C-alpha positions in Angstrom: 0.0 0.0 0.0 2.8 2.4 0.9 4.5 1.5 -2.4 1.4 2.5 -4.3 1.1 5.8 -2.5 4.8 6.4 -3.0 4.3 5.9 -6.8 1.4 8.3 -6.8 3.3 11.0 -5.0 6.2 10.7 -7.5 3.8 10.9 -10.5 1.8 13.9 -9.2 4.5 16.6 -9.9 4.9 15.3 -13.5 1.1 15.5 -14.0 1.1 19.1 -12.7 4.0 20.0 -15.0 2.3 18.6 -18.0 -1.0 20.3 -17.2 0.7 23.7 -16.8 2.2 23.5 -20.3 -0.9 22.3 -22.2 -3.7 24.5 -23.4 -6.7 22.8 -24.7 -8.2 24.9 -27.4 -6.5 28.3 -27.4 -5.3 30.0 -30.7 -2.7 32.6 -31.4 -3.4 36.0 -32.9 -0.6 38.2 -34.1 -0.1 42.0 -34.7 2.8 43.6 -36.4 2.6 47.4 -36.2 4.6 50.5 -37.0 6.1 49.5 -40.4 4.9 49.5 -44.0 3.1 46.5 -45.5 6.2 45.2 -47.4 8.3 45.4 -44.2 5.6 43.8 -42.2 5.3 40.9 -44.7 9.1 40.4 -44.4 8.9 40.5 -40.6 6.3 37.8 -40.6 8.3 35.7 -43.0 11.2 35.8 -40.5 9.2 35.2 -37.3 9.2 31.6 -36.2 6.1 32.3 -34.1 4.2 33.1 -37.2 3.9 29.4 -37.9 1.5 29.2 -34.9 -0.8 32.0 -36.0 -4.4 30.9 -36.1 -3.3 27.5 -34.8 -4.4 25.7 -31.6 -1.7 26.2 -29.0 -0.8 22.9 -27.5 2.5 23.9 -25.8 2.7 27.2 -23.8 6.4 26.7 -23.2 7.1 26.5 -27.0 4.9 29.5 -27.6 6.9 31.6 -25.1 10.2 30.3 -26.5 9.4 31.4 -30.0 8.2 34.7 -28.6 11.5 35.4 -27.0 13.2 34.8 -30.3 11.1 37.4 -32.0 13.2 40.5 -31.3 16.3 39.0 -33.0 14.3 37.8 -35.9 12.6 41.2 -36.4 16.1 42.8 -36.5 17.2 40.3 -39.2 14.0 41.0 -41.2 14.6 44.8 -41.1 18.3 44.8 -42.0 18.0 43.9 -45.7 15.9 47.1 -46.0 18.6 49.2 -44.3 17.1 49.5 -40.8 19.8 48.6 -38.4 18.7 50.5 -35.2 15.0 49.7 -34.7 13.1 49.9 -31.4 11.1 46.8 -30.8 8.4 46.3 -28.1 7.1 42.7 -27.8 4.2 41.5 -25.8 2.5 38.1 -25.3 -0.7 37.9 -23.4 -3.5 35.5 -22.7 -6.9 37.1 -23.5 -10.1 36.7 -21.6 -11.4 34.7 -24.6 -8.7 32.1 -24.0 -6.8 33.0 -27.1 -3.2 34.3 -27.1 -2.2 37.6 -28.6 1.4 38.3 -29.7 2.0 42.0 -30.4 5.1 43.5 -32.0 5.4 47.2 -32.2 8.3 48.4 -34.3 9.9 51.8 -34.7 12.3 51.2 -37.6 14.3 54.3 -37.1 16.4 56.0 -39.8 17.5 54.0 -42.8 21.2 53.4 -43.1 22.7 55.5 -45.9 25.6 54.5 -48.2 28.6 56.7 -47.4 30.8 55.0 -50.0 30.3 52.6 -52.9 33.4 51.0 -54.4 33.0 48.6 -57.3 36.3 47.7 -59.0 36.8 45.6 -62.2 40.0 43.7 -62.8 41.0 42.0 -66.0 39.9 42.5 -69.6 36.4 43.4 -68.4 37.6 46.6 -66.8 37.4 48.3 -70.3 34.2 46.5 -71.4 31.3 49.0 -71.5 28.8 46.3 -70.7 30.1 46.0 -67.2 30.3 49.7 -66.8 26.7 50.1 -67.9 25.6 47.6 -65.1 27.5 49.6 -62.5 26.1 52.9 -63.7 22.5 51.5 -63.6 22.8 50.1 -60.1 20.8 51.7 -57.3 23.9 51.5 -55.1 25.0 55.1 -55.2 26.5 57.3 -52.5 23.9 58.8 -50.1 21.3 56.3 -51.3 19.5 54.2 -48.7 21.1 50.7 -48.1 18.9 48.0 -49.7 20.5 44.5 -49.6 18.5 43.3 -52.7 20.1 46.1 -54.7 23.5 44.8 -53.6 22.7 41.2 -54.6 21.1 42.4 -57.8 24.4 44.1 -58.8 26.4 41.0 -58.1 24.0 38.8 -60.0 24.0 41.2 -63.0 27.8 41.3 -63.1 27.9 37.5 -63.1 25.2 37.4 -65.9 27.2 39.8 -68.1 30.3 37.8 -67.5 28.6 34.6 -68.6 26.9 36.3 -71.6 30.1 37.8 -72.9 32.5 34.9 -72.4 34.3 35.8 -69.2 34.4 32.2 -68.0 37.1 32.7 -65.3 35.3 35.7 -63.6 35.0 35.7 -59.8 34.5 38.0 -56.9 37.8 38.7 -55.1 36.0 40.7 -52.5 32.3 41.6 -51.9 31.0 42.9 -48.6 28.8 45.5 -46.9 30.4 47.3 -43.9 27.7 48.8 -41.6 28.5 51.4 -38.9 25.5 51.2 -36.6 26.4 54.2 -34.5 26.8 56.5 -37.5 23.9 54.8 -39.3 26.1 54.5 -42.5 27.4 51.7 -44.7 30.0 51.1 -47.3 29.8 48.7 -50.2 33.1 47.2 -51.3 33.2 44.9 -54.4 36.2 43.8 -56.4 35.3 41.6 -59.5 38.1 39.9 -61.4 36.7 39.3 -64.9 39.8 37.5 -66.2 40.3 37.0 -69.9 37.5 37.3 -72.4 37.0 34.1 -74.4 37.3 34.1 -78.2 35.8 31.6 -80.6 38.4 29.2 -81.9 36.2 27.4 -84.4 32.6 26.6 -85.3 31.8 22.9 -85.7 28.6 21.7 -87.5 27.4 18.2 -87.0 26.6 16.1 -90.0 23.5 17.2 -91.9 21.9 17.1 -95.3 22.6 20.8 -95.8 26.1 21.7 -97.1 28.4 23.4 -94.6 29.1 26.4 -96.9 25.4 27.3 -96.7 25.3 26.8 -92.9 28.3 29.1 -92.4 26.3 31.9 -93.9 23.9 31.9 -90.9 26.2 32.9 -88.0 26.5 36.6 -87.2 30.0 36.0 -85.8 33.2 34.5 -87.1 36.1 32.4 -85.8 38.4 34.7 -83.8 35.5 37.0 -82.6 34.7 37.4 -78.9 32.0 35.0 -77.7 28.6 36.4 -76.9 25.8 34.1 -75.8 23.2 36.3 -77.4 24.8 35.6 -80.8 24.7 31.8 -80.1 21.0 32.1 -79.3 20.4 34.1 -82.4 22.1 31.4 -84.6 20.0 28.7 -83.0 16.8 30.6 -83.7 17.9 31.3 -87.3 18.7 27.7 -88.1 15.3 26.6 -86.7 13.5 29.2 -88.7 15.2 27.9 -91.9 12.8 25.0 -91.7 15.6 22.5 -92.4 16.0 21.3 -88.8 13.6 20.1 -86.1 16.1 20.8 -83.3 19.3 22.9 -83.0 21.8 23.1 -80.2 24.5 25.8 -80.2 26.9 25.3 -77.3 30.4 26.5 -76.3 32.5 23.4 -75.4 33.8 24.5 -71.9 35.8 21.3 -71.6 37.9 22.5 -74.5 38.5 26.0 -73.3 42.3 26.7 -73.7 44.3 29.9 -73.7 41.2 32.0 -73.9 39.7 30.3 -76.9 36.8 27.9 -77.2 35.1 25.9 -80.0 31.4 26.3 -80.7 29.4 23.0 -81.4 26.3 23.3 -83.6 24.3 20.0 -83.3 21.6 19.7 -86.0 18.6 17.3 -86.2 17.1 17.5 -89.7 13.4 17.7 -90.3 11.8 15.1 -92.6 12.8 16.0 -96.2 9.2 16.1 -97.5 6.0 17.5 -95.9 2.6 16.7 -97.3 -0.4 18.9 -96.4 -4.1 18.4 -96.7 -7.0 20.5 -95.4 -10.6 21.3 -95.8 -12.5 24.4 -94.9 -15.4 26.6 -95.6 -15.9 30.4 -96.2 -19.0 32.3 -97.3 -17.0 33.9 -100.1 -15.5 30.7 -101.5 -17.9 27.9 -100.2 -16.3 24.6 -99.4 -12.5 24.4 -99.8 -10.0 21.7 -100.2 -6.2 22.2 -100.1 -3.5 19.7 -101.0 0.2 20.5 -100.9 3.7 19.1 -101.0 6.8 20.9 -99.6 10.3 19.7 -100.3 12.2 21.3 -97.4 15.5 20.7 -99.1 15.8 19.5 -102.7 19.6 19.2 -102.5 22.5 20.0 -100.2 22.5 23.6 -101.3 19.2 24.1 -99.5 16.9 24.7 -102.5 13.2 24.4 -101.7 10.2 23.2 -103.7 6.6 23.9 -102.9 3.5 22.8 -104.8 -0.1 23.4 -103.8 -3.6 22.9 -105.1 -6.5 24.9 -103.7 -10.0 23.9 -104.8 -13.2 25.7 -104.0 -16.7 26.4 -105.4 -15.6 29.8 -106.7 -11.9 29.6 -107.5 -9.3 26.9 -108.2 -5.5 27.5 -107.9 -2.5 25.4 -108.7 0.8 27.0 -107.7 4.4 25.9 -107.6 7.7 27.6 -106.6 11.4 26.7 -106.6 13.3 28.9 -104.1 17.1 29.3 -103.7 18.8 30.8 -100.6 20.4 34.1 -101.2 23.6 35.7 -99.8 22.0 36.0 -96.4 19.8 32.9 -96.2 18.0 34.2 -93.1 16.3 37.0 -95.0 17.0 36.6 -98.7 15.8 34.1 -101.3 15.0 34.0 -104.9 13.5 31.6 -107.4 10.9 30.9 -110.0 7.2 30.3 -109.6 4.2 29.3 -111.7 0.4 29.6 -111.2 -2.8 28.5 -112.8 -6.1 30.1 -111.6 -9.6 29.4 -112.7 -12.3 31.7 -111.2 -15.9 31.4 -111.8 -17.9 33.6 -109.5 -21.1 35.6 -110.0 -18.8 38.5 -111.0 -15.7 37.1 -112.6 -15.2 34.3 -115.1 -11.5 34.1 -115.9 -8.6 31.7 -116.4 -5.0 32.7 -115.8 -1.6 31.1 -116.6 1.5 32.7 -115.1 5.2 32.0 -114.8 7.8 34.3 -113.4 10.8 35.0 -111.2 10.6 36.3 -107.6 13.0 37.8 -105.1 12.0 37.9 -101.4 14.1 39.9 -98.9 13.5 40.9 -95.2 14.6 44.4 -94.5 14.2 45.2 -90.8 10.5 44.6 -90.1 9.6 44.9 -93.8 9.2 42.0 -96.2 10.0 43.1 -99.8 8.9 41.0 -102.7 10.1 41.8 -106.2 8.7 39.8 -109.1 8.4 39.6 -112.9 5.6 37.5 -114.2 4.4 36.6 -117.7 0.6 36.1 -117.4 -1.9 34.9 -120.0 -5.5 35.7 -118.9 -8.7 34.8 -120.6 -11.8 36.4 -119.1 -15.5 37.0 -120.0 -17.8 39.9 -119.3 -21.3 40.0 -120.8 -20.6 37.1 -123.1 -17.6 39.0 -124.5 -14.4 37.0 -124.1 -10.9 38.6 -124.2 -7.5 37.0 -124.1 -4.6 39.2 -122.8 -0.9 38.6 -122.4 0.9 40.8 -119.8 4.5 41.0 -118.6 4.1 42.5 -115.1 6.9 43.7 -112.8 5.7 44.0 -109.2 7.0 45.3 -105.9 5.2 44.5 -102.7 6.1 45.6 -99.2 4.6 44.3 -96.0 5.2 44.9 -92.3 3.5 43.2 -89.4 4.2 44.0 -85.7 2.2 42.1 -83.1 2.5 41.0 -79.5 1.1 37.6 -80.6 0.6 36.7 -84.2 -1.8 33.9 -83.3 -4.0 35.7 -80.7 -3.2 39.4 -81.1 -3.9 41.8 -78.3 -2.0 44.8 -79.9 -0.4 45.2 -83.2 -0.7 46.3 -86.8 -0.1 45.3 -90.4 0.8 47.6 -93.3 1.3 46.8 -96.9 1.6 48.6 -100.2 2.4 47.5 -103.7 2.9 48.6 -107.3 2.5 46.7 -110.5 2.8 47.8 -114.1 2.6 46.6 -117.7 3.5 48.2 -121.0 2.6 47.5 -124.6 6.2 48.2 -125.5 7.3 45.2 -123.3 5.3 42.2 -124.5 2.0 43.3 -123.0 -1.3 43.7 -124.8 -2.3 46.7 -122.6 -0.5 49.3 -120.6 -1.4 49.9 -117.0 -0.2 51.0 -113.6 -1.7 49.6 -110.4 -1.2 51.0 -106.8 -2.5 49.4 -103.6 -2.3 50.3 -100.0 -3.8 48.4 -97.0 -3.6 48.2 -93.3 -5.0 46.7 -90.2 -4.6 47.7 -86.6 -5.6 46.2 -83.2 -5.6 48.3 -80.0 -6.5 47.1 -76.5 -9.2 48.9 -74.5 -8.9 47.7 -70.9 -8.7 44.0 -70.0 -11.4 42.6 -72.2 -12.1 45.0 -75.0 -10.3 45.5 -78.3 -10.7 48.0 -81.1 -10.0 46.7 -84.6 -9.7 48.8 -87.7 -8.7 48.2 -91.3 -8.6 50.0 -94.7 -7.8 49.1 -98.3 -7.1 51.6 -101.1 -6.4 50.9 -104.8 -6.0 52.7 -108.0 -5.5 51.4 -111.5 -4.5 53.8 -114.3 -4.9 52.7 -118.0 -6.0 54.4 -121.1 -7.5 51.1 -122.2 -9.3 50.1 -119.0 -11.9 48.0 -120.9 -9.0 45.7 -121.9 -7.6 45.3 -118.4 -7.9 41.7 -117.3 -10.6 40.9 -114.8 -8.2 39.8 -112.0 -6.4 43.1 -112.0 -9.6 45.2 -111.6 -11.0 46.3 -108.2 -14.1 44.8 -106.5 -15.7 45.2 -103.1 -18.0 43.1 -100.9 -17.4 39.9 -99.0 -15.9 38.5 -95.8 -12.8 40.7 -95.8 -14.3 43.8 -97.5 -17.7 45.3 -97.0 -19.7 42.7 -95.1 -23.4 42.4 -95.8 -22.7 42.2 -99.5 -21.8 39.1 -101.5 -18.3 38.4 -102.6 -17.1 41.0 -105.2 -20.7 42.2 -105.7 -19.8 45.9 -105.4 -18.3 47.9 -108.3 -19.1 49.5 -111.6 -21.6 47.5 -113.7 -22.1 46.8 -117.4 -25.1 47.7 -119.5 -26.5 44.3 -118.5 -26.1 45.1 -114.8 -23.2 42.8 -114.3 -20.3 43.9 -112.0 -17.2 44.4 -114.2 -14.8 45.9 -111.7 -13.5 49.4 -111.2 -10.4 51.6 -111.5 -10.4 52.6 -107.8 -11.0 50.9 -104.5 -11.8 52.4 -101.1 -12.8 50.2 -98.1 -12.7 50.8 -94.4 -13.9 49.1 -91.3 -14.1 49.7 -87.5 -14.9 46.9 -85.0 -14.9 46.4 -81.3 -15.1 43.1 -79.5 -15.5 42.0 -75.9 -14.1 38.8 -74.3 -17.0 37.5 -72.3 -15.2 34.2 -71.4 -11.8 32.8 -72.2 -11.3 32.3 -76.0 -14.8 33.7 -76.8 -15.6 37.3 -77.9 -18.7 39.2 -79.0 -18.2 41.8 -81.7 -20.0 44.8 -83.3 -18.7 46.4 -86.5 -19.4 49.0 -89.3 -18.0 48.6 -92.8 -18.0 51.1 -95.7 -16.6 51.2 -99.2 -17.0 50.5 -102.8 -15.1 50.0 -106.1 -15.4 53.0 -108.4 -14.7 54.5 -111.9 -15.9 57.8 -110.6 -15.6 59.0 -106.9 -19.1 60.6 -107.2 -20.5 57.0 -107.0 -22.1 56.2 -103.6 -20.3 54.5 -100.8 -21.9 51.3 -99.5 -22.2 50.9 -95.7 -23.2 48.0 -93.5 -23.6 47.3 -89.8 -23.3 43.9 -88.0 -22.6 41.8 -85.0 -20.6 38.6 -84.6 -19.0 36.0 -82.4 -15.4 34.9 -82.3 -13.8 31.7 -81.0 -10.0 31.4 -80.5 -9.8 27.8 -81.7 -6.7 25.6 -81.6 -6.3 26.2 -85.4 -6.9 29.9 -85.3 -9.6 32.5 -84.7 -13.0 31.5 -86.2 -15.5 34.3 -86.9 -19.2 34.2 -87.5 -20.8 37.5 -88.5 -24.3 38.8 -89.3 -24.2 42.0 -91.4 -27.0 44.2 -92.7 -26.5 46.8 -95.5 -27.7 50.2 -94.4 -29.2 51.3 -97.8 -30.0 47.9 -99.3 -32.4 45.1 -98.4 -31.4 41.7 -97.0 -28.6 40.6 -94.8 -25.6 38.2 -95.1 -23.9 35.7 -92.8 -20.1 35.6 -93.0 -17.9 32.8 -91.8 -14.1 33.1 -91.8 -11.0 31.5 -90.3 -7.6 33.0 -89.9 -5.5 35.4 -87.8 -6.6 39.0 -87.2 -3.4 40.4 -88.8 
């Protein structure tokens, strides 16, 4: 019996100790006062006790232990922002409700100021303007407040520039912040040894079906030049854009870095040589459509390309082919020959065209320039009168597209203009001069709205307009012209009332759309324009509404348009990018 009582007496203190450190259902509330929100957030991130906030407290001793650590943790949280002499009042109390309240009232004091900033560069990089630009752009300047992230940002940027520009031996010989708490000042002292800048010893291309002499026209650098990572990335993108390769890797071989020189390895994975295409579609202008195509990405090791396509629809059939050769700068320059057969049989035009010619395509900045010379034979019929014309047509076309996203454009524009001519003194049956100008623009209006506008202008000058082939005349109406009217149904008419095309074209449109859910938009629009022989002729106007869906294959549009001055309405269905 005594032994039982003795055991109970020894157990009782332990039970009392456990009961004194256990709280059944109390929770912790926290307050951080006296500092701005960004500082308060950083303070909470440093406070160990914050892990207990809004949690049931099961150990009072642990709670008080974490609370005692709070002052040191708050100081650590404030120092990166330059506050080294704060006043901190901490309080932990048990509320009448049974919850705990931890309060931290902070007076951060004056921010430490930089009395001296010393950033030294040793090695070849000391004369490299890229490093100096980083130093000049840094927020670490004398008399500026001390902000540790600015210090780390400067170090990171110096290392990034070193890696980007081939300083592979670069290192910090000294990097420190010296804080004088009494004077509330600090000094930054950085010494960065860049070492020697690496040059390119050689460029190695892996085996591929494309000849190396063509591949060597792609780099914007040469053997012996200083290495720049941006140029390696540029070469990788250019080789992928060539459409010869499915994958491209351009890497400096660090294991072979010797005496400040390094080889560049270009590893190429070819695409399949031939691509076959097939597609079906529908548009209110053309009706049902079928497209078949074959692309030979590389005909031979010199990178020549062959493309053949057949497009069939209820209104127009086209058979086209081209053979293109890379130019001096294969990124932006190619030339070749092309051929075309077109057969159009719409309510307006009945024509058949054979064409063969030469073309030269060149990218100049943001502009694509296309120069061509085509020999065209066109047979066309108006009012049961059939003409057959031969034309030798030199053309120049310039196009520019700038967009944040070519597939799903939020902001951007497209601009194009062209000139074409023919002369009876140069193998042509009729002399003419044709000028065209067109543009589209998309502007954001808030988060969900866009404003879309477009225009198209044209002029055709000829003393024998009645002999100008049908495909070179101007027409209006249709999905991409004045909606509400049938395809090419606007323009001058013959004595029988048939549209025969005009010498001038003027079309404009303004549209706004609203994204009511992801990938879906509602639109309202107004179109105006016509094809003319005389500008005194009336302009046709239409109003309409539509819905757009950003499908996996591109934007799909369904519009309902009503002519303002004519009866009826028309539904338009189109597929394709906005620009």
